Amino acid sequence: MDSNSSPKTSIAFVVIAHNEEAHIAKCLDSIINIAKNNCQIIVVDSGSTDRTSMIIMNYSQKYSNLIFCRTDKKGPSAARNIGLKNAKCEYTFFIDGDVKLEAGFIDHALNEFQSHEQTCAIAGVLSDVVYNSTNDKIIAYIKDRYNRQVRKNVDRFGGIFIVRSSIACRVGLWDEMLFSHEDTDYAVRLKEFGNLVALPHKMGDHHTSLYEDRMLRMLRSGYFASYGIFMR
């Protein structure tokens, strides 16, 4: 990761995916519509057993700034680290493969960075689009689970946020021993270098299934086989 080699306002979008064939195209399309020529789109597939890799490969053949990486390592931290090592832009945006990014959020985030030097990372409002177990019917829509109305400093994020790459270099890699709450661990380390800011602007739509269905699919796929989700 070399944050000094890229032009201003360049962004490396680090997308992680595991069995996201139902949603990865929506995610990539939303990023491609935003990303400028000096931006990177780094997509890391963590051993998917469905059509996720094939879909990503098709996009990588069409877009020269899209880098496709595969790993057999399990867990989001390993995938994010691969993306982080390939990122060469001023900012790094961590995104899950089931998120459709809101077009206007990037402008809000860049304005925040430029107006507040102490801001090191930013997240926004993420709406949940909840599907049934077969991913063919929307059964719920949660506009904002935190009901954010104003800009505020926070103690932690989820795994979807944008960070100054110079700060990410100093924080270091994600902890690959953690398969749960790895985002909390990373946020604690980020806060040593500046403020974590939650904006009241919509960041995107999280296309997800019921928690029980999601966990069952992960367990069946062996996603947590190496260490177990409840480690530490």
CSV table of C-alpha atoms in Angstrom, one decimal:
chain,number,residue,atom,x,y,z
A,1,MET,CA,0.0,0.0,0.0
A,2,ASP,CA,1.6,3.2,-1.2
A,3,SER,CA,-0.5,6.2,-0.4
A,4,ASN,CA,2.1,8.7,-1.7
A,5,SER,CA,2.1,7.6,-5.3
A,6,SER,CA,-1.4,8.6,-6.4
A,7,PRO,CA,-3.2,11.8,-7.3
A,8,LYS,CA,-5.4,13.7,-4.9
A,9,THR,CA,-8.9,12.3,-4.4
A,10,SER,CA,-8.0,8.9,-5.7
A,11,ILE,CA,-9.8,6.0,-4.0
A,12,ALA,CA,-9.1,2.3,-3.7
A,13,PHE,CA,-12.3,0.5,-3.3
A,14,VAL,CA,-11.6,-2.8,-1.5
A,15,VAL,CA,-14.5,-5.2,-2.0
A,16,ILE,CA,-14.6,-8.6,-0.2
A,17,ALA,CA,-16.9,-11.4,-1.2
A,18,HIS,CA,-17.8,-14.9,-0.2
A,19,ASN,CA,-20.7,-16.6,-2.1
A,20,GLU,CA,-22.2,-13.3,-3.1
A,21,GLU,CA,-23.5,-14.3,-6.6
A,22,ALA,CA,-26.9,-12.7,-5.9
A,23,HIS,CA,-25.5,-9.3,-5.1
A,24,ILE,CA,-21.9,-8.8,-6.3
A,25,ALA,CA,-23.0,-7.3,-9.6
A,26,LYS,CA,-25.1,-4.6,-7.9
A,27,CYS,CA,-22.1,-3.8,-5.7
A,28,LEU,CA,-19.6,-3.5,-8.6
A,29,ASP,CA,-22.0,-1.6,-10.8
A,30,SER,CA,-22.5,1.0,-8.1
A,31,ILE,CA,-18.7,1.4,-7.6
A,32,ILE,CA,-18.0,1.6,-11.4
A,33,ASN,CA,-20.5,4.4,-11.7
A,34,ILE,CA,-18.6,6.4,-9.1
A,35,ALA,CA,-15.0,5.5,-9.6
A,36,LYS,CA,-12.8,7.9,-11.7
A,37,ASN,CA,-10.0,6.8,-13.9
A,38,ASN,CA,-7.4,7.3,-11.2
A,39,CYS,CA,-9.3,5.0,-8.8
A,40,GLN,CA,-8.8,1.3,-8.1
A,41,ILE,CA,-11.4,-1.4,-7.6
A,42,ILE,CA,-9.8,-4.4,-5.8
A,43,VAL,CA,-12.2,-7.3,-5.4
A,44,VAL,CA,-11.1,-10.2,-3.2
A,45,ASP,CA,-13.0,-13.5,-3.4
A,46,SER,CA,-12.6,-15.7,-0.3
A,47,GLY,CA,-13.1,-19.2,-1.6
A,48,SER,CA,-16.6,-18.8,-3.0
A,49,THR,CA,-18.3,-22.0,-4.1
A,50,ASP,CA,-21.0,-20.3,-6.2
A,51,ARG,CA,-20.7,-18.1,-9.3
A,52,THR,CA,-19.1,-15.2,-7.5
A,53,SER,CA,-15.7,-15.6,-9.0
A,54,MET,CA,-17.0,-16.0,-12.5
A,55,ILE,CA,-19.0,-12.8,-12.2
A,56,ILE,CA,-16.0,-10.9,-10.8
A,57,MET,CA,-13.8,-12.3,-13.6
A,58,ASN,CA,-16.1,-11.0,-16.2
A,59,TYR,CA,-16.0,-7.5,-14.8
A,60,SER,CA,-12.2,-7.6,-14.5
A,61,GLN,CA,-12.0,-8.4,-18.2
A,62,LYS,CA,-14.1,-5.4,-19.0
A,63,TYR,CA,-12.6,-2.8,-16.7
A,64,SER,CA,-8.9,-2.2,-16.6
A,65,ASN,CA,-8.9,-0.6,-13.1
A,66,LEU,CA,-10.6,-3.6,-11.5
A,67,ILE,CA,-8.2,-6.0,-9.9
A,68,PHE,CA,-9.5,-9.5,-9.1
A,69,CYS,CA,-7.8,-11.5,-6.3
A,70,ARG,CA,-8.7,-14.9,-4.9
A,71,THR,CA,-7.7,-16.5,-1.7
A,72,ASP,CA,-8.4,-19.8,0.1
A,73,LYS,CA,-8.0,-18.1,3.5
A,74,LYS,CA,-11.3,-17.8,5.4
A,75,GLY,CA,-12.6,-14.6,7.1
A,76,PRO,CA,-13.0,-11.0,6.2
A,77,SER,CA,-9.7,-9.8,7.7
A,78,ALA,CA,-7.5,-11.9,5.3
A,79,ALA,CA,-9.5,-10.6,2.3
A,80,ARG,CA,-9.3,-7.0,3.4
A,81,ASN,CA,-5.5,-7.4,3.9
A,82,ILE,CA,-5.0,-8.6,0.4
A,83,GLY,CA,-6.9,-5.5,-0.8
A,84,LEU,CA,-5.0,-3.2,1.5
A,85,LYS,CA,-1.7,-4.5,0.2
A,86,ASN,CA,-2.7,-3.7,-3.4
A,87,ALA,CA,-4.2,-0.3,-2.6
A,88,LYS,CA,-2.2,2.7,-4.1
A,89,CYS,CA,-4.6,5.6,-3.6
A,90,GLU,CA,-5.0,8.5,-1.2
A,91,TYR,CA,-8.1,6.9,0.4
A,92,THR,CA,-9.2,3.3,0.9
A,93,PHE,CA,-12.8,2.4,1.0
A,94,PHE,CA,-13.6,-1.0,2.5
A,95,ILE,CA,-16.9,-2.5,1.2
A,96,ASP,CA,-18.6,-5.9,1.4
A,97,GLY,CA,-19.8,-7.6,-1.7
A,98,ASP,CA,-23.4,-7.3,-0.8
A,99,VAL,CA,-23.5,-3.5,-0.5
A,100,LYS,CA,-24.7,-1.2,-3.2
A,101,LEU,CA,-22.9,2.1,-2.7
A,102,GLU,CA,-24.8,5.4,-2.8
A,103,ALA,CA,-23.5,7.7,-5.5
A,104,GLY,CA,-23.5,10.9,-3.5
A,105,PHE,CA,-21.7,9.6,-0.4
A,106,ILE,CA,-18.2,9.9,-1.7
A,107,ASP,CA,-18.6,13.7,-2.1
A,108,HIS,CA,-19.8,14.0,1.5
A,109,ALA,CA,-16.9,11.9,2.8
A,110,LEU,CA,-14.2,13.8,0.8
A,111,ASN,CA,-15.7,17.1,2.1
A,112,GLU,CA,-15.4,15.8,5.6
A,113,PHE,CA,-11.8,14.8,5.1
A,114,GLN,CA,-10.8,18.1,3.6
A,115,SER,CA,-12.6,20.1,6.3
A,116,HIS,CA,-11.4,18.2,9.3
A,117,GLU,CA,-7.7,17.1,9.4
A,118,GLN,CA,-8.3,15.0,12.6
A,119,THR,CA,-10.9,12.8,10.8
A,120,CYS,CA,-9.1,9.6,9.9
A,121,ALA,CA,-12.1,7.4,8.8
A,122,ILE,CA,-15.7,7.9,7.9
A,123,ALA,CA,-18.9,5.8,7.6
A,124,GLY,CA,-22.4,6.8,6.8
A,125,VAL,CA,-26.0,5.5,7.0
A,126,LEU,CA,-26.3,1.9,5.7
A,127,SER,CA,-29.8,0.7,5.0
A,128,ASP,CA,-30.6,-3.0,5.3
A,129,VAL,CA,-32.5,-4.7,2.5
A,130,VAL,CA,-33.4,-8.1,4.0
A,131,TYR,CA,-34.2,-11.0,1.7
A,132,ASN,CA,-35.6,-14.5,2.4
A,133,SER,CA,-33.4,-17.5,2.5
A,134,THR,CA,-33.5,-18.0,-1.2
A,135,ASN,CA,-32.6,-14.4,-2.0
A,136,ASP,CA,-35.5,-13.9,-4.3
A,137,LYS,CA,-37.9,-11.8,-2.2
A,138,ILE,CA,-37.4,-8.7,-0.1
A,139,ILE,CA,-39.0,-9.2,3.3
A,140,ALA,CA,-37.9,-6.1,5.2
A,141,TYR,CA,-36.2,-2.7,4.7
A,142,ILE,CA,-34.5,-0.9,7.6
A,143,LYS,CA,-33.6,2.6,6.6
A,144,ASP,CA,-31.2,3.3,9.4
A,145,ARG,CA,-30.7,1.0,12.4
A,146,TYR,CA,-28.8,3.8,14.3
A,147,ASN,CA,-31.2,6.7,13.4
A,148,ARG,CA,-28.3,9.0,12.7
A,149,GLN,CA,-29.4,12.7,12.4
A,150,VAL,CA,-26.2,14.6,12.7
A,151,ARG,CA,-22.5,14.3,12.2
A,152,LYS,CA,-20.8,12.7,15.3
A,153,ASN,CA,-17.6,11.1,16.5
A,154,VAL,CA,-18.0,7.4,17.3
A,155,ASP,CA,-16.0,4.7,18.9
A,156,ARG,CA,-16.3,2.0,16.2
A,157,PHE,CA,-17.6,1.2,12.8
A,158,GLY,CA,-18.8,-1.9,11.0
A,159,GLY,CA,-16.6,-3.2,8.2
A,160,ILE,CA,-17.8,-0.6,5.6
A,161,PHE,CA,-16.0,2.7,5.8
A,162,ILE,CA,-13.5,5.0,4.0
A,163,VAL,CA,-10.1,5.8,5.6
A,164,ARG,CA,-7.1,7.9,4.8
A,165,SER,CA,-4.6,5.5,3.3
A,166,SER,CA,-1.7,7.2,5.1
A,167,ILE,CA,-3.4,6.3,8.4
A,168,ALA,CA,-4.2,2.8,7.3
A,169,CYS,CA,-0.5,2.4,6.6
A,170,ARG,CA,0.3,3.4,10.2
A,171,VAL,CA,-2.5,1.2,11.7
A,172,GLY,CA,-1.3,-1.9,9.8
A,173,LEU,CA,-3.1,-5.0,8.7
A,174,TRP,CA,-6.4,-6.4,10.0
A,175,ASP,CA,-6.1,-9.2,12.6
A,176,GLU,CA,-6.6,-12.5,10.7
A,177,MET,CA,-7.0,-14.4,13.9
A,178,LEU,CA,-10.3,-12.6,14.5
A,179,PHE,CA,-13.4,-14.0,12.6
A,180,SER,CA,-15.8,-11.8,14.6
A,181,HIS,CA,-15.5,-8.2,15.9
A,182,GLU,CA,-12.5,-7.7,13.7
A,183,ASP,CA,-13.9,-4.3,12.7
A,184,THR,CA,-14.0,-3.3,16.4
A,185,ASP,CA,-10.4,-4.2,16.8
A,186,TYR,CA,-9.4,-2.2,13.7
A,187,ALA,CA,-11.5,0.8,14.9
A,188,VAL,CA,-9.7,0.8,18.3
A,189,ARG,CA,-6.4,1.0,16.5
A,190,LEU,CA,-7.6,3.7,14.1
A,191,LYS,CA,-8.7,5.9,17.0
A,192,GLU,CA,-5.1,6.2,18.1
A,193,PHE,CA,-4.5,8.4,15.0
A,194,GLY,CA,-7.6,10.5,14.7
A,195,ASN,CA,-11.4,10.7,14.9
A,196,LEU,CA,-13.9,8.1,13.5
A,197,VAL,CA,-16.8,10.1,12.1
A,198,ALA,CA,-20.3,8.9,11.3
A,199,LEU,CA,-22.1,11.1,8.8
A,200,PRO,CA,-26.0,11.3,8.6
A,201,HIS,CA,-25.8,10.8,4.8
A,202,LYS,CA,-26.7,7.5,3.2
A,203,MET,CA,-23.7,5.4,2.4
A,204,GLY,CA,-25.5,2.5,0.6
A,205,ASP,CA,-27.9,-0.4,0.8
A,206,HIS,CA,-26.8,-3.6,2.5
A,207,HIS,CA,-28.5,-6.6,0.7
A,208,THR,CA,-28.6,-9.3,3.3
A,209,SER,CA,-30.7,-12.3,4.5
A,210,LEU,CA,-32.1,-13.1,7.9
A,211,TYR,CA,-29.3,-13.5,10.5
A,212,GLU,CA,-30.1,-17.2,11.1
A,213,ASP,CA,-30.0,-18.1,7.4
A,214,ARG,CA,-26.8,-16.2,6.9
A,215,MET,CA,-25.0,-17.9,9.8
A,216,LEU,CA,-26.2,-21.3,8.6
A,217,ARG,CA,-24.9,-20.8,5.1
A,218,MET,CA,-21.5,-19.7,6.5
A,219,LEU,CA,-21.2,-22.7,8.8
A,220,ARG,CA,-22.2,-25.1,6.0
A,221,SER,CA,-19.6,-23.6,3.7
A,222,GLY,CA,-16.8,-24.0,6.3
A,223,TYR,CA,-16.3,-20.3,6.5
A,224,PHE,CA,-15.4,-20.5,10.2
A,225,ALA,CA,-13.7,-23.9,10.2
A,226,SER,CA,-10.2,-22.6,10.8
A,227,TYR,CA,-10.7,-20.9,14.1
A,228,GLY,CA,-14.3,-20.5,15.0
A,229,ILE,CA,-16.5,-17.4,15.0
A,230,PHE,CA,-16.4,-16.8,18.7
A,231,MET,CA,-12.7,-16.7,19.1
A,232,ARG,CA,-11.5,-13.9,21.4
